[in-house]
Every structure is written in structure tokens, then in C-alpha cells.
């Protein structure tokens, strides 16, 4: 009787382990396990940071000549009137606004107030088992399923359970369970793998 109870408990343990979704981290060149774990969290709940190719609208209150539309260039900089280049790569919009206000307050304006918004995001990339791999424009709220649809859908060989995501600015690719709400960020590279059966 004790043997049957132990077998039943072992089977229940296996079933509960199978029911828990797992995320595997696969470092690529230059990556490490700790960085992969941090990236896994970022894949689940990303915070948007500016990068090369983003188009911004920056408004300086009551200073029309300092306001306008600007691009984050290939070096991650925004070139603005009066204060010159401002580093934007890796910053949030709030951090960029603060940096611009600080630069303007340094001998140019008494009490600068700045607003900033992203007009056009940098593109994302999708490859692997989709009909049309390539670069596509990003839109706010984009999910991996939307990205696959833009790329013409899955091929018949596609693994529709797991997707590989490499966030812009990292050298780590993370394998994540494909769910309807899994988000894409600007500059992401999404790879759809091949199923094994």
C-alpha cells in the first residue's frame, strides 16, 4: 500500500512540473547566464529605452525655435539647436527630458520645461520559420503573434510553442513560451525555430 501511495505522489509531482511553464535562457556569443536571467525578465515586462532610428518630437515650452522633430542617429545621439548633441541611446523619455532640461538650464534658459514623445519607433526583425523574414515597422503594443502575421504567418515547419527573442542592444537570445500577449519591443530580433516532429 505504501508503495502505491509513493507512486501516486511521484506521478502528481511529475504532472505539476509539466504544468508549470518554463523559460529557457540560451546565451549566444558573449552572453552569460546571469545576463540571460535579467533579459528573461525584460522579455516579460520590458521598459522602453531609446535607440538609433527612433524619431522624436521634442517640445521646449515657449521656445518654438528649440522645438521640433529629431532622430536618434546611428551613434545614439540627438542633435538639437543651441545645445548641440545630446546622448539618447538607452535612456527613457523621462531621462532624456531631464538631460535636455539640465543642458538648457546651463546658461541658456532660466526654467526650461521639456516634453518628448516617440513619433516613429525603430523597426523590429523577424526570421526563421515565417513566410517572409525581414525588417518591419514597429507599432506600439505589438505582440509576437502580430509580428508573425506581418511576416505572412508561420511555415508548416514552425515551432509554435517557443520563440527566441534578442532585445536590441544585447547579445543574448532568450527562448520564451509563445503566448498571445508576449510583446515585441523596437529593435527586437525574433526568431521562429523549427519543430522537431
Coordinates of C-alpha atoms in Angstrom, one line a residue:
X1 CA 0.0 0.0 0.0
X2 CA 2.8 2.4 0.9
X3 CA 4.4 1.6 -2.5
X4 CA 1.2 2.6 -4.3
X5 CA 0.9 5.9 -2.4
X6 CA 4.6 6.7 -3.2
X7 CA 4.0 6.0 -6.9
X8 CA 0.9 8.2 -6.9
X9 CA 2.8 11.1 -5.2
X10 CA 5.6 10.8 -7.7
X11 CA 3.2 10.9 -10.6
X12 CA 1.5 14.0 -9.2
X13 CA 4.9 15.7 -8.8
X14 CA 5.7 15.0 -12.4
X15 CA 2.3 16.3 -13.6
X16 CA 2.7 19.6 -11.6
X17 CA 6.2 20.0 -13.0
X18 CA 4.8 19.6 -16.5
X19 CA 2.0 22.1 -15.9
X20 CA 4.5 24.9 -14.9
X21 CA 5.6 26.8 -17.9
X22 CA 9.4 27.2 -18.1
X23 CA 11.6 29.7 -19.7
X24 CA 14.9 28.6 -21.0
X25 CA 17.8 31.0 -21.5
X26 CA 20.2 30.4 -24.3
X27 CA 23.2 32.7 -24.2
X28 CA 24.8 33.5 -27.5
X29 CA 28.3 34.8 -28.1
X30 CA 29.4 37.0 -25.3
X31 CA 26.4 36.2 -23.1
X32 CA 26.2 34.8 -19.6
X33 CA 23.6 33.0 -17.5
X34 CA 23.0 36.0 -15.1
X35 CA 22.6 38.4 -18.0
X36 CA 20.2 35.8 -19.6
X37 CA 18.1 35.7 -16.4
X38 CA 17.9 39.5 -16.4
X39 CA 16.9 39.5 -20.1
X40 CA 14.2 36.9 -19.4
X41 CA 12.6 39.4 -17.0
X42 CA 13.0 42.2 -19.6
X43 CA 11.3 40.0 -22.2
X44 CA 8.3 39.5 -19.9
X45 CA 7.9 43.2 -18.8
X46 CA 10.1 45.4 -20.9
X47 CA 10.8 49.1 -20.2
X48 CA 11.2 51.1 -23.4
X49 CA 14.5 52.8 -23.9
X50 CA 15.5 54.9 -26.9
X51 CA 17.8 53.7 -29.6
X52 CA 19.2 54.5 -33.0
X53 CA 16.4 55.1 -35.6
X54 CA 13.8 56.4 -33.2
X55 CA 12.1 59.6 -34.4
X56 CA 11.2 62.0 -31.6
X57 CA 9.1 65.1 -31.1
X58 CA 10.8 67.4 -28.5
X59 CA 9.0 70.5 -27.4
X60 CA 10.6 73.2 -25.2
X61 CA 7.9 75.2 -23.6
X62 CA 7.6 78.8 -25.1
X63 CA 10.7 78.1 -27.3
X64 CA 9.5 77.3 -30.7
X65 CA 12.9 77.6 -32.3
X66 CA 14.2 74.8 -30.0
X67 CA 11.3 72.5 -30.6
X68 CA 10.8 70.1 -33.4
X69 CA 11.2 66.5 -34.7
X70 CA 14.6 64.9 -34.2
X71 CA 16.1 61.5 -35.0
X72 CA 18.3 59.4 -32.7
X73 CA 21.3 58.9 -35.0
X74 CA 23.5 55.9 -35.5
X75 CA 25.7 56.9 -32.6
X76 CA 22.7 57.2 -30.3
X77 CA 22.7 61.0 -30.2
X78 CA 20.1 63.7 -30.8
X79 CA 21.3 66.9 -32.4
X80 CA 19.4 69.9 -31.1
X81 CA 19.6 73.6 -31.7
X82 CA 21.5 75.7 -29.2
X83 CA 22.8 72.8 -27.0
X84 CA 24.2 70.6 -29.8
X85 CA 24.3 66.8 -29.4
X86 CA 22.6 65.0 -26.5
X87 CA 23.2 61.3 -25.8
X88 CA 19.8 59.5 -26.0
X89 CA 20.8 55.8 -26.5
X90 CA 19.5 53.7 -23.7
X91 CA 17.5 56.4 -22.0
X92 CA 13.8 56.5 -21.2
X93 CA 11.9 59.5 -22.4
X94 CA 11.8 60.9 -18.9
X95 CA 15.6 60.6 -18.6
X96 CA 16.1 62.3 -22.0
X97 CA 13.7 65.2 -21.0
X98 CA 15.7 65.7 -17.7
X99 CA 19.0 65.6 -19.6
X100 CA 17.8 68.3 -22.1
X101 CA 16.4 70.5 -19.3
X102 CA 19.7 70.3 -17.5
X103 CA 21.6 71.3 -20.6
X104 CA 19.2 74.2 -21.4
X105 CA 19.4 75.4 -17.8
X106 CA 23.2 75.6 -18.0
X107 CA 23.4 79.2 -19.3
X108 CA 20.6 79.2 -21.9
X109 CA 17.1 79.2 -20.2
X110 CA 16.1 80.2 -16.7
X111 CA 13.5 77.5 -16.2
X112 CA 13.3 75.1 -19.2
X113 CA 10.4 72.7 -19.4
X114 CA 10.6 70.0 -22.0
X115 CA 8.3 67.3 -23.3
X116 CA 9.3 64.4 -25.5
X117 CA 7.4 61.7 -27.3
X118 CA 8.3 59.0 -29.8
X119 CA 6.8 59.6 -33.3
X120 CA 8.3 56.6 -35.1
X121 CA 10.0 53.6 -33.4
X122 CA 13.0 51.8 -34.9
X123 CA 12.0 48.6 -36.8
X124 CA 11.9 45.0 -35.5
X125 CA 13.3 42.0 -37.3
X126 CA 11.8 38.5 -37.7
X127 CA 13.4 35.5 -39.2
X128 CA 13.3 31.7 -39.2
X129 CA 10.1 29.7 -39.9
X130 CA 7.9 32.5 -41.2
X131 CA 6.8 33.1 -44.7
X132 CA 8.6 36.4 -45.2
X133 CA 11.6 37.1 -43.0
X134 CA 12.8 40.7 -42.8
X135 CA 12.6 44.1 -41.2
X136 CA 9.2 45.5 -40.3
X137 CA 8.0 48.8 -38.8
X138 CA 7.2 48.8 -35.2
X139 CA 3.8 49.9 -33.7
X140 CA 3.0 50.4 -30.1
X141 CA 1.5 47.3 -28.4
X142 CA 2.9 44.9 -31.0
X143 CA 2.9 41.2 -29.9
X144 CA 4.9 38.3 -31.3
X145 CA 1.7 36.9 -32.9
X146 CA 1.1 40.3 -34.6
X147 CA 4.7 40.2 -35.8
X148 CA 4.3 36.7 -37.2
X149 CA 1.2 37.8 -39.0
X150 CA 3.0 40.7 -40.6
X151 CA 5.7 38.2 -41.8
X152 CA 3.0 36.2 -43.6
X153 CA 2.4 33.6 -40.9
X154 CA 4.2 30.5 -39.7
X155 CA 5.6 28.0 -42.2
X156 CA 4.4 24.4 -41.8
X157 CA 7.7 23.5 -40.0
X158 CA 7.4 26.3 -37.4
X159 CA 7.6 25.6 -33.7
X160 CA 4.5 27.5 -32.4
X161 CA 5.2 26.8 -28.8
X162 CA 8.5 28.7 -28.3
X163 CA 10.0 31.8 -29.7
X164 CA 13.6 33.2 -29.5
X165 CA 13.9 36.9 -28.8
X166 CA 17.1 39.0 -28.7
X167 CA 16.5 42.5 -27.3
X168 CA 18.1 45.4 -29.1
X169 CA 21.5 46.3 -27.6
X170 CA 22.1 42.8 -26.1
X171 CA 24.0 39.7 -27.3
X172 CA 21.6 37.3 -25.6
X173 CA 18.9 35.3 -27.2
X174 CA 16.1 34.0 -24.9
X175 CA 13.8 31.2 -25.6
X176 CA 10.3 32.1 -24.3
X177 CA 6.9 30.3 -24.3
X178 CA 4.9 31.8 -27.1
X179 CA 1.7 33.3 -25.7
X180 CA -0.8 35.7 -27.3
X181 CA 0.3 38.6 -25.0
X182 CA 4.1 38.2 -25.5
X183 CA 5.3 41.7 -26.5
X184 CA 7.8 42.9 -29.0
X185 CA 10.0 46.0 -28.5
X186 CA 11.5 48.2 -31.1
X187 CA 14.8 46.8 -32.5
X188 CA 14.0 43.2 -31.3
X189 CA 15.1 40.3 -33.4
X190 CA 12.5 37.5 -33.3
X191 CA 13.5 34.0 -34.4
X192 CA 10.9 31.3 -35.0
X193 CA 12.5 27.9 -34.7
X194 CA 11.7 24.6 -36.4
X195 CA 9.7 22.0 -34.7
X196 CA 11.4 18.6 -34.2
X197 CA 8.4 16.4 -35.2

